[in-house]
Structure formats: C-alpha cells, structure tokens
Amino acid sequence: MTRDHDAVDMTTTRPLTHTGLLKLAPGMFALAISCAVVSTLLSLVPLWCVYKIAQVLLSPLPDAHAALLWGLWALTAVLLRWLAMTLSHVTAHLAAFELLRQLRSRIARHLGEVPLSFFSQHSSTDLRRTLSDDVGALEGFFAHSLPDSICAAVMPPLTLIVLFIVDWRLALACVAPLPLAFLAQMLMVRGSAERMTQWQGMQQRISQSFSEYLRGIQVVKSFGLTSLRVGSLSNDIHDAAEWVAGFARK
C-alpha cells in the first residue's frame, strides 16, 4: 500500500479542510501554484516593454535597435507566460484528479466501516450523489479556479507596484475608483449564498425524484401511466426551471 493510501487510512473519519485536500497531492498543487505566479509575473513584462519602447521612440534620439530588442523581450515574455499558464492548468488538473481519486477511495472505505443503520437513514441516491456529484464538483475549483484565483490575488498588488514605479499620480488615479467598485460588487452579490443553497436543494430533490422514477418505471409501464402522473419529478423540474428563469431576470 502506498504512503498516500496509508495517510488516507489513518484519517478516514477526520474531516478535511481545503488545506487538507491540498495535502492529498501537495507536489502537483505546489507546482501548479508556482506556475500560476510565474505566469502572472510574466504577464506584466510585455506592458513594461511597451512602456520602454515608448520611452525609446519618443526620446530626442530614437534607437530602433533598442526598440526592437524590447519588442523581442515582450514576445519572449508572452510565449513564456502561455507556457507557464499551460503547465499550471495541466498540473492543476492532474492534482485535482488525484485528489478526487483519493477522496472517493476514502469515502468508499468509510462506507465499508459504518453500521447498517447508517444506510437506513441515508438513501442510495444521497450516497451516490455525494460520492459522484459532490466530490466531482471539487474538480472545478481545484483544476480551474485555483490557478485563476492565485493569478487574481497576485496581479493587483504587482500592478499597483508597477504603476507607482512609473507614475505615482496615475497610480492614485487608478486606485481612487476601487472603493466604488467594491461597493458595487457587494451590492450585486447580495443574497448569493441563499440562492446557491436553494439551487443545491433543488438539484438534490430532482436527483431523488429521478431515482424514484427510475425505480418505479416498471409500474409506470405496467399500468400505462405517463411521466406526468409521477408528479414529484415533474414538479421538481418545473420548479427548478421557474427558479432559473426568475434568477436570470434579476
């Protein structure tokens, strides 16, 4: 048994935080985060090169060779940035898939140790949804959002540093609207947590109703009932559609 499996066995019943999940594939996540930071740093290099090219061309004695050299540096930075970004996303996906594999193995191992009364209190639909859908939903965050979040966290301070180096007055002018931007964002996301809870609840109800419908499909065919007679599934789907339409109008 590998070290990762041993670690999973020792912590079978211990809840995992985001940091704990990252520790399931620490090397690949560290590489993904490092590449994301490097990609962010390289994204500022072409802008600095454009600034230097403008300085060279607007000087009393323009130097075409120096401008070309700065242009080559900018092109190199763009290519290296895309290489670092690609490596970051590839390693993040590999790390996320390894995380899902270990987490599902952990859950399956735990289900083999719980008493039978546990299964009488939790339907197979809930367990399947947890093992498949809920765990699978983590892939979107760790494979996509994690590198993007690192870039989003690193870019603003780096940009401000560069702006203050170039011209502190223009930097202050750029910073001035930020409080209004934060206020507008807070107003736009009001109630988002409650709406997300509602959406997850509707997804769970649809999943349960669909499983019940599949289990009763033999009865439906035997007695010639239509899907509309299975009211729970139909109502849940229509409620979800109305909720999405109302959310889109807002």
PDB file of C-alpha atoms in Angstrom:
ATOM      1  CA  MET A   1       0.000   0.000   0.000  1.00  0.00           C
ATOM      2  CA  THR A   2       1.354   3.453  -0.891  1.00  0.00           C
ATOM      3  CA  ARG A   3       2.063   6.259   1.503  1.00  0.00           C
ATOM      4  CA  ASP A   4      -0.970   8.176   0.223  1.00  0.00           C
ATOM      5  CA  HIS A   5      -3.231   5.222   0.980  1.00  0.00           C
ATOM      6  CA  ASP A   6      -1.740   4.892   4.443  1.00  0.00           C
ATOM      7  CA  ALA A   7      -2.405   8.555   5.075  1.00  0.00           C
ATOM      8  CA  VAL A   8      -5.979   8.145   3.925  1.00  0.00           C
ATOM      9  CA  ASP A   9      -6.477   5.133   6.167  1.00  0.00           C
ATOM     10  CA  MET A  10      -5.211   6.976   9.220  1.00  0.00           C
ATOM     11  CA  THR A  11      -7.588   9.884   8.652  1.00  0.00           C
ATOM     12  CA  THR A  12     -10.665   8.045   7.432  1.00  0.00           C
ATOM     13  CA  THR A  13     -13.057   9.721   9.826  1.00  0.00           C
ATOM     14  CA  ARG A  14     -11.270  13.043  10.111  1.00  0.00           C
ATOM     15  CA  PRO A  15     -12.972  15.884   8.181  1.00  0.00           C
ATOM     16  CA  LEU A  16     -10.840  17.583   5.555  1.00  0.00           C
ATOM     17  CA  THR A  17     -10.468  21.313   5.058  1.00  0.00           C
ATOM     18  CA  HIS A  18      -9.319  22.950   1.824  1.00  0.00           C
ATOM     19  CA  THR A  19      -5.763  22.831   3.161  1.00  0.00           C
ATOM     20  CA  GLY A  20      -6.192  19.161   3.972  1.00  0.00           C
ATOM     21  CA  LEU A  21      -7.424  18.489   0.446  1.00  0.00           C
ATOM     22  CA  LEU A  22      -4.371  20.238  -0.995  1.00  0.00           C
ATOM     23  CA  LYS A  23      -2.184  17.914   1.071  1.00  0.00           C
ATOM     24  CA  LEU A  24      -3.575  14.923  -0.834  1.00  0.00           C
ATOM     25  CA  ALA A  25      -1.426  15.976  -3.821  1.00  0.00           C
ATOM     26  CA  PRO A  26       0.989  18.580  -2.387  1.00  0.00           C
ATOM     27  CA  GLY A  27       3.715  18.368  -5.020  1.00  0.00           C
ATOM     28  CA  MET A  28       1.474  18.879  -8.043  1.00  0.00           C
ATOM     29  CA  PHE A  29      -0.563  21.612  -6.364  1.00  0.00           C
ATOM     30  CA  ALA A  30       2.648  23.432  -5.369  1.00  0.00           C
ATOM     31  CA  LEU A  31       3.873  23.233  -8.967  1.00  0.00           C
ATOM     32  CA  ALA A  32       0.523  24.474 -10.289  1.00  0.00           C
ATOM     33  CA  ILE A  33       0.504  27.435  -7.886  1.00  0.00           C
ATOM     34  CA  SER A  34       4.142  28.291  -8.651  1.00  0.00           C
ATOM     35  CA  CYS A  35       3.498  28.242 -12.394  1.00  0.00           C
ATOM     36  CA  ALA A  36       0.424  30.438 -11.895  1.00  0.00           C
ATOM     37  CA  VAL A  37       2.521  33.008 -10.005  1.00  0.00           C
ATOM     38  CA  VAL A  38       5.221  32.934 -12.701  1.00  0.00           C
ATOM     39  CA  SER A  39       2.549  33.354 -15.370  1.00  0.00           C
ATOM     40  CA  THR A  40       1.202  36.406 -13.557  1.00  0.00           C
ATOM     41  CA  LEU A  41       4.664  37.952 -13.280  1.00  0.00           C
ATOM     42  CA  LEU A  42       5.338  37.366 -16.969  1.00  0.00           C
ATOM     43  CA  SER A  43       2.014  38.948 -17.954  1.00  0.00           C
ATOM     44  CA  LEU A  44       3.318  42.323 -16.736  1.00  0.00           C
ATOM     45  CA  VAL A  45       6.579  42.130 -18.682  1.00  0.00           C
ATOM     46  CA  PRO A  46       5.062  42.985 -22.121  1.00  0.00           C
ATOM     47  CA  LEU A  47       3.379  46.062 -20.645  1.00  0.00           C
ATOM     48  CA  TRP A  48       6.686  47.202 -19.187  1.00  0.00           C
ATOM     49  CA  CYS A  49       8.350  46.554 -22.552  1.00  0.00           C
ATOM     50  CA  VAL A  50       5.746  48.699 -24.324  1.00  0.00           C
ATOM     51  CA  TYR A  51       6.451  51.468 -21.813  1.00  0.00           C
ATOM     52  CA  LYS A  52      10.200  51.224 -22.513  1.00  0.00           C
ATOM     53  CA  ILE A  53       9.605  51.168 -26.282  1.00  0.00           C
ATOM     54  CA  ALA A  54       7.554  54.364 -25.978  1.00  0.00           C
ATOM     55  CA  GLN A  55      10.369  55.957 -23.984  1.00  0.00           C
ATOM     56  CA  VAL A  56      12.937  54.954 -26.610  1.00  0.00           C
ATOM     57  CA  LEU A  57      10.896  56.114 -29.613  1.00  0.00           C
ATOM     58  CA  LEU A  58       9.833  59.404 -28.005  1.00  0.00           C
ATOM     59  CA  SER A  59      13.345  60.317 -26.921  1.00  0.00           C
ATOM     60  CA  PRO A  60      15.277  63.048 -28.820  1.00  0.00           C
ATOM     61  CA  LEU A  61      17.417  60.323 -30.440  1.00  0.00           C
ATOM     62  CA  PRO A  62      15.192  57.286 -31.129  1.00  0.00           C
ATOM     63  CA  ASP A  63      17.038  53.978 -31.170  1.00  0.00           C
ATOM     64  CA  ALA A  64      15.299  51.484 -33.452  1.00  0.00           C
ATOM     65  CA  HIS A  65      17.607  48.665 -32.367  1.00  0.00           C
ATOM     66  CA  ALA A  66      16.752  49.196 -28.690  1.00  0.00           C
ATOM     67  CA  ALA A  67      13.032  49.329 -29.523  1.00  0.00           C
ATOM     68  CA  LEU A  68      13.337  46.054 -31.467  1.00  0.00           C
ATOM     69  CA  LEU A  69      15.168  44.465 -28.556  1.00  0.00           C
ATOM     70  CA  TRP A  70      12.395  45.451 -26.139  1.00  0.00           C
ATOM     71  CA  GLY A  71       9.864  44.063 -28.610  1.00  0.00           C
ATOM     72  CA  LEU A  72      11.671  40.723 -28.656  1.00  0.00           C
ATOM     73  CA  TRP A  73      11.686  40.682 -24.854  1.00  0.00           C
ATOM     74  CA  ALA A  74       7.928  41.302 -24.888  1.00  0.00           C
ATOM     75  CA  LEU A  75       7.351  38.456 -27.362  1.00  0.00           C
ATOM     76  CA  THR A  76       9.507  36.109 -25.296  1.00  0.00           C
ATOM     77  CA  ALA A  77       7.587  37.025 -22.143  1.00  0.00           C
ATOM     78  CA  VAL A  78       4.245  36.324 -23.872  1.00  0.00           C
ATOM     79  CA  LEU A  79       5.397  32.886 -25.039  1.00  0.00           C
ATOM     80  CA  LEU A  80       6.830  32.002 -21.628  1.00  0.00           C
ATOM     81  CA  ARG A  81       3.671  33.233 -19.936  1.00  0.00           C
ATOM     82  CA  TRP A  82       1.475  30.951 -22.028  1.00  0.00           C
ATOM     83  CA  LEU A  83       3.851  28.065 -21.362  1.00  0.00           C
ATOM     84  CA  ALA A  84       3.685  28.682 -17.601  1.00  0.00           C
ATOM     85  CA  MET A  85      -0.107  29.056 -17.718  1.00  0.00           C
ATOM     86  CA  THR A  86      -0.498  25.813 -19.668  1.00  0.00           C
ATOM     87  CA  LEU A  87       1.772  23.958 -17.256  1.00  0.00           C
ATOM     88  CA  SER A  88      -0.162  25.407 -14.314  1.00  0.00           C
ATOM     89  CA  HIS A  89      -3.532  24.230 -15.620  1.00  0.00           C
ATOM     90  CA  VAL A  90      -2.240  20.797 -16.667  1.00  0.00           C
ATOM     91  CA  THR A  91      -0.655  20.113 -13.282  1.00  0.00           C
ATOM     92  CA  ALA A  92      -3.732  21.515 -11.510  1.00  0.00           C
ATOM     93  CA  HIS A  93      -5.938  19.075 -13.438  1.00  0.00           C
ATOM     94  CA  LEU A  94      -3.649  16.151 -12.642  1.00  0.00           C
ATOM     95  CA  ALA A  95      -3.611  17.138  -8.978  1.00  0.00           C
ATOM     96  CA  ALA A  96      -7.402  17.547  -8.930  1.00  0.00           C
ATOM     97  CA  PHE A  97      -7.950  14.103 -10.460  1.00  0.00           C
ATOM     98  CA  GLU A  98      -5.584  12.566  -7.907  1.00  0.00           C
ATOM     99  CA  LEU A  99      -7.488  14.389  -5.162  1.00  0.00           C
ATOM    100  CA  LEU A 100     -10.816  13.018  -6.410  1.00  0.00           C
ATOM    101  CA  ARG A 101      -9.404   9.502  -6.607  1.00  0.00           C
ATOM    102  CA  GLN A 102      -8.114   9.583  -3.048  1.00  0.00           C
ATOM    103  CA  LEU A 103     -11.237  11.258  -1.696  1.00  0.00           C
ATOM    104  CA  ARG A 104     -13.585   8.744  -3.314  1.00  0.00           C
ATOM    105  CA  SER A 105     -11.421   5.903  -2.030  1.00  0.00           C
ATOM    106  CA  ARG A 106     -11.597   7.439   1.433  1.00  0.00           C
ATOM    107  CA  ILE A 107     -15.405   7.711   1.296  1.00  0.00           C
ATOM    108  CA  ALA A 108     -15.826   4.182  -0.073  1.00  0.00           C
ATOM    109  CA  ARG A 109     -13.565   2.819   2.649  1.00  0.00           C
ATOM    110  CA  HIS A 110     -15.530   4.704   5.287  1.00  0.00           C
ATOM    111  CA  LEU A 111     -18.849   3.357   3.951  1.00  0.00           C
ATOM    112  CA  GLY A 112     -17.490  -0.143   4.414  1.00  0.00           C
ATOM    113  CA  GLU A 113     -16.962   0.541   8.120  1.00  0.00           C
ATOM    114  CA  VAL A 114     -20.230   2.258   9.090  1.00  0.00           C
ATOM    115  CA  PRO A 115     -23.055   0.267  10.758  1.00  0.00           C
ATOM    116  CA  LEU A 116     -26.003  -0.936   8.678  1.00  0.00           C
ATOM    117  CA  SER A 117     -28.285   1.558  10.417  1.00  0.00           C
ATOM    118  CA  PHE A 118     -26.443   4.305   8.537  1.00  0.00           C
ATOM    119  CA  PHE A 119     -27.850   3.069   5.219  1.00  0.00           C
ATOM    120  CA  SER A 120     -31.395   3.044   6.565  1.00  0.00           C
ATOM    121  CA  GLN A 121     -31.033   6.756   7.349  1.00  0.00           C
ATOM    122  CA  HIS A 122     -29.397   7.723   4.031  1.00  0.00           C
ATOM    123  CA  SER A 123     -30.832   6.797   0.652  1.00  0.00           C
ATOM    124  CA  SER A 124     -28.697   5.334  -2.107  1.00  0.00           C
ATOM    125  CA  THR A 125     -29.403   8.484  -4.120  1.00  0.00           C
ATOM    126  CA  ASP A 126     -27.820  10.689  -1.470  1.00  0.00           C
ATOM    127  CA  LEU A 127     -24.786   8.430  -1.181  1.00  0.00           C
ATOM    128  CA  ARG A 128     -24.351   8.225  -4.946  1.00  0.00           C
ATOM    129  CA  ARG A 129     -24.721  11.993  -5.249  1.00  0.00           C
ATOM    130  CA  THR A 130     -22.106  12.559  -2.553  1.00  0.00           C
ATOM    131  CA  LEU A 131     -19.660  10.043  -3.983  1.00  0.00           C
ATOM    132  CA  SER A 132     -20.086  11.122  -7.600  1.00  0.00           C
ATOM    133  CA  ASP A 133     -21.508  14.625  -7.968  1.00  0.00           C
ATOM    134  CA  ASP A 134     -20.375  16.359  -4.784  1.00  0.00           C
ATOM    135  CA  VAL A 135     -16.845  15.002  -4.950  1.00  0.00           C
ATOM    136  CA  GLY A 136     -16.702  15.628  -8.694  1.00  0.00           C
ATOM    137  CA  ALA A 137     -17.697  19.252  -8.142  1.00  0.00           C
ATOM    138  CA  LEU A 138     -14.365  19.806  -6.370  1.00  0.00           C
ATOM    139  CA  GLU A 139     -12.584  19.300  -9.687  1.00  0.00           C
ATOM    140  CA  GLY A 140     -13.879  22.616 -11.000  1.00  0.00           C
ATOM    141  CA  PHE A 141     -12.356  24.548  -8.112  1.00  0.00           C
ATOM    142  CA  PHE A 142      -9.002  22.807  -7.806  1.00  0.00           C
ATOM    143  CA  ALA A 143      -8.395  22.376 -11.548  1.00  0.00           C
ATOM    144  CA  HIS A 144      -9.698  25.716 -12.819  1.00  0.00           C
ATOM    145  CA  SER A 145     -10.472  28.198 -10.074  1.00  0.00           C
ATOM    146  CA  LEU A 146      -7.328  27.585  -8.019  1.00  0.00           C
ATOM    147  CA  PRO A 147      -4.801  28.776 -10.668  1.00  0.00           C
ATOM    148  CA  ASP A 148      -7.112  31.632 -11.655  1.00  0.00           C
ATOM    149  CA  SER A 149      -7.574  32.638  -8.009  1.00  0.00           C
ATOM    150  CA  ILE A 150      -3.813  32.714  -7.488  1.00  0.00           C
ATOM    151  CA  CYS A 151      -3.422  34.955 -10.541  1.00  0.00           C
ATOM    152  CA  ALA A 152      -6.260  37.193  -9.352  1.00  0.00           C
ATOM    153  CA  ALA A 153      -4.656  37.524  -5.914  1.00  0.00           C
ATOM    154  CA  VAL A 154      -1.147  38.255  -7.212  1.00  0.00           C
ATOM    155  CA  MET A 155      -1.975  40.555 -10.131  1.00  0.00           C
ATOM    156  CA  PRO A 156      -3.454  43.621  -8.312  1.00  0.00           C
ATOM    157  CA  PRO A 157      -0.528  44.266  -5.919  1.00  0.00           C
ATOM    158  CA  LEU A 158       2.008  43.689  -8.690  1.00  0.00           C
ATOM    159  CA  THR A 159       0.125  46.040 -10.994  1.00  0.00           C
ATOM    160  CA  LEU A 160      -0.013  48.721  -8.307  1.00  0.00           C
ATOM    161  CA  ILE A 161       3.722  48.397  -7.703  1.00  0.00           C
ATOM    162  CA  VAL A 162       4.451  48.852 -11.408  1.00  0.00           C
ATOM    163  CA  LEU A 163       2.049  51.801 -11.643  1.00  0.00           C
ATOM    164  CA  PHE A 164       3.634  53.573  -8.688  1.00  0.00           C
ATOM    165  CA  ILE A 165       7.088  52.982 -10.191  1.00  0.00           C
ATOM    166  CA  VAL A 166       6.010  54.547 -13.489  1.00  0.00           C
ATOM    167  CA  ASP A 167       3.939  57.483 -12.140  1.00  0.00           C
ATOM    168  CA  TRP A 168       2.515  57.687  -8.622  1.00  0.00           C
ATOM    169  CA  ARG A 169      -0.122  60.251  -9.659  1.00  0.00           C
ATOM    170  CA  LEU A 170      -1.585  57.998 -12.335  1.00  0.00           C
ATOM    171  CA  ALA A 171      -1.428  55.127  -9.847  1.00  0.00           C
ATOM    172  CA  LEU A 172      -3.506  57.107  -7.333  1.00  0.00           C
ATOM    173  CA  ALA A 173      -5.999  57.940 -10.088  1.00  0.00           C
ATOM    174  CA  CYS A 174      -6.353  54.209 -10.812  1.00  0.00           C
ATOM    175  CA  VAL A 175      -6.810  53.333  -7.140  1.00  0.00           C
ATOM    176  CA  ALA A 176      -9.413  56.036  -6.431  1.00  0.00           C
ATOM    177  CA  PRO A 177     -12.414  54.219  -8.050  1.00  0.00           C
ATOM    178  CA  LEU A 178     -11.689  50.929  -6.251  1.00  0.00           C
ATOM    179  CA  PRO A 179     -13.935  51.620  -3.201  1.00  0.00           C
ATOM    180  CA  LEU A 180     -16.878  52.251  -5.532  1.00  0.00           C
ATOM    181  CA  ALA A 181     -16.080  49.052  -7.436  1.00  0.00           C
ATOM    182  CA  PHE A 182     -16.014  47.007  -4.220  1.00  0.00           C
ATOM    183  CA  LEU A 183     -19.296  48.568  -3.090  1.00  0.00           C
ATOM    184  CA  ALA A 184     -20.962  47.791  -6.425  1.00  0.00           C
ATOM    185  CA  GLN A 185     -19.745  44.199  -6.268  1.00  0.00           C
ATOM    186  CA  MET A 186     -21.088  43.763  -2.731  1.00  0.00           C
ATOM    187  CA  LEU A 187     -24.485  45.053  -3.853  1.00  0.00           C
ATOM    188  CA  MET A 188     -24.576  42.715  -6.853  1.00  0.00           C
ATOM    189  CA  VAL A 189     -23.783  39.554  -4.885  1.00  0.00           C
ATOM    190  CA  ARG A 190     -26.259  40.171  -2.086  1.00  0.00           C
ATOM    191  CA  GLY A 191     -28.190  37.014  -1.295  1.00  0.00           C
ATOM    192  CA  SER A 192     -25.970  34.847  -3.494  1.00  0.00           C
ATOM    193  CA  ALA A 193     -25.284  32.384  -0.663  1.00  0.00           C
ATOM    194  CA  GLU A 194     -29.010  31.886  -0.066  1.00  0.00           C
ATOM    195  CA  ARG A 195     -29.670  31.428  -3.794  1.00  0.00           C
ATOM    196  CA  MET A 196     -26.871  28.889  -4.042  1.00  0.00           C
ATOM    197  CA  THR A 197     -28.370  26.943  -1.131  1.00  0.00           C
ATOM    198  CA  GLN A 198     -31.752  26.967  -2.872  1.00  0.00           C
ATOM    199  CA  TRP A 199     -30.211  25.764  -6.137  1.00  0.00           C
ATOM    200  CA  GLN A 200     -28.353  22.914  -4.449  1.00  0.00           C
ATOM    201  CA  GLY A 201     -31.542  21.884  -2.647  1.00  0.00           C
ATOM    202  CA  MET A 202     -33.449  21.772  -5.930  1.00  0.00           C
ATOM    203  CA  GLN A 203     -30.715  19.692  -7.545  1.00  0.00           C
ATOM    204  CA  GLN A 204     -30.889  17.227  -4.681  1.00  0.00           C
ATOM    205  CA  ARG A 205     -34.685  16.973  -4.897  1.00  0.00           C
ATOM    206  CA  ILE A 206     -34.539  16.394  -8.662  1.00  0.00           C
ATOM    207  CA  SER A 207     -31.908  13.693  -8.197  1.00  0.00           C
ATOM    208  CA  GLN A 208     -34.012  11.926  -5.566  1.00  0.00           C
ATOM    209  CA  SER A 209     -37.201  12.199  -7.627  1.00  0.00           C
ATOM    210  CA  PHE A 210     -35.434  10.908 -10.723  1.00  0.00           C
ATOM    211  CA  SER A 211     -34.103   7.892  -8.831  1.00  0.00           C
ATOM    212  CA  GLU A 212     -37.591   7.154  -7.504  1.00  0.00           C
ATOM    213  CA  TYR A 213     -38.983   7.494 -11.031  1.00  0.00           C
ATOM    214  CA  LEU A 214     -36.434   5.009 -12.384  1.00  0.00           C
ATOM    215  CA  ARG A 215     -37.243   2.541  -9.634  1.00  0.00           C
ATOM    216  CA  GLY A 216     -40.948   2.845 -10.431  1.00  0.00           C
ATOM    217  CA  ILE A 217     -40.666   2.781 -14.219  1.00  0.00           C
ATOM    218  CA  GLN A 218     -41.856  -0.836 -14.303  1.00  0.00           C
ATOM    219  CA  VAL A 219     -45.060   0.166 -12.533  1.00  0.00           C
ATOM    220  CA  VAL A 220     -45.477   3.107 -14.923  1.00  0.00           C
ATOM    221  CA  LYS A 221     -45.226   0.820 -17.957  1.00  0.00           C
ATOM    222  CA  SER A 222     -47.393  -1.901 -16.448  1.00  0.00           C
ATOM    223  CA  PHE A 223     -50.336   0.408 -15.710  1.00  0.00           C
ATOM    224  CA  GLY A 224     -49.889   2.736 -18.687  1.00  0.00           C
ATOM    225  CA  LEU A 225     -49.146   5.819 -16.636  1.00  0.00           C
ATOM    226  CA  THR A 226     -47.477   8.813 -18.197  1.00  0.00           C
ATOM    227  CA  SER A 227     -44.496  10.652 -16.764  1.00  0.00           C
ATOM    228  CA  LEU A 228     -46.819  13.474 -15.733  1.00  0.00           C
ATOM    229  CA  ARG A 229     -48.513  11.074 -13.326  1.00  0.00           C
ATOM    230  CA  VAL A 230     -45.204  10.857 -11.491  1.00  0.00           C
ATOM    231  CA  GLY A 231     -45.839  14.299 -10.102  1.00  0.00           C
ATOM    232  CA  SER A 232     -42.830  14.676  -7.845  1.00  0.00           C
ATOM    233  CA  LEU A 233     -40.260  14.603 -10.643  1.00  0.00           C
ATOM    234  CA  SER A 234     -42.336  16.805 -12.933  1.00  0.00           C
ATOM    235  CA  ASN A 235     -42.996  19.376 -10.220  1.00  0.00           C
ATOM    236  CA  ASP A 236     -39.358  19.491  -9.142  1.00  0.00           C
ATOM    237  CA  ILE A 237     -38.187  20.062 -12.719  1.00  0.00           C
ATOM    238  CA  HIS A 238     -40.755  22.798 -13.335  1.00  0.00           C
ATOM    239  CA  ASP A 239     -39.882  24.477 -10.023  1.00  0.00           C
ATOM    240  CA  ALA A 240     -36.208  24.459 -10.971  1.00  0.00           C
ATOM    241  CA  ALA A 241     -36.983  25.898 -14.417  1.00  0.00           C
ATOM    242  CA  GLU A 242     -39.060  28.699 -12.889  1.00  0.00           C
ATOM    243  CA  TRP A 243     -36.327  29.410 -10.344  1.00  0.00           C
ATOM    244  CA  VAL A 244     -33.683  29.685 -13.092  1.00  0.00           C
ATOM    245  CA  ALA A 245     -35.949  31.962 -15.154  1.00  0.00           C
ATOM    246  CA  GLY A 246     -36.529  34.210 -12.146  1.00  0.00           C
ATOM    247  CA  PHE A 247     -32.816  34.269 -11.352  1.00  0.00           C
ATOM    248  CA  ALA A 248     -31.990  35.231 -14.959  1.00  0.00           C
ATOM    249  CA  ARG A 249     -34.484  38.120 -14.844  1.00  0.00           C
ATOM    250  CA  LYS A 250     -32.742  39.510 -11.763  1.00  0.00           C
TER     251      LYS A 250
END
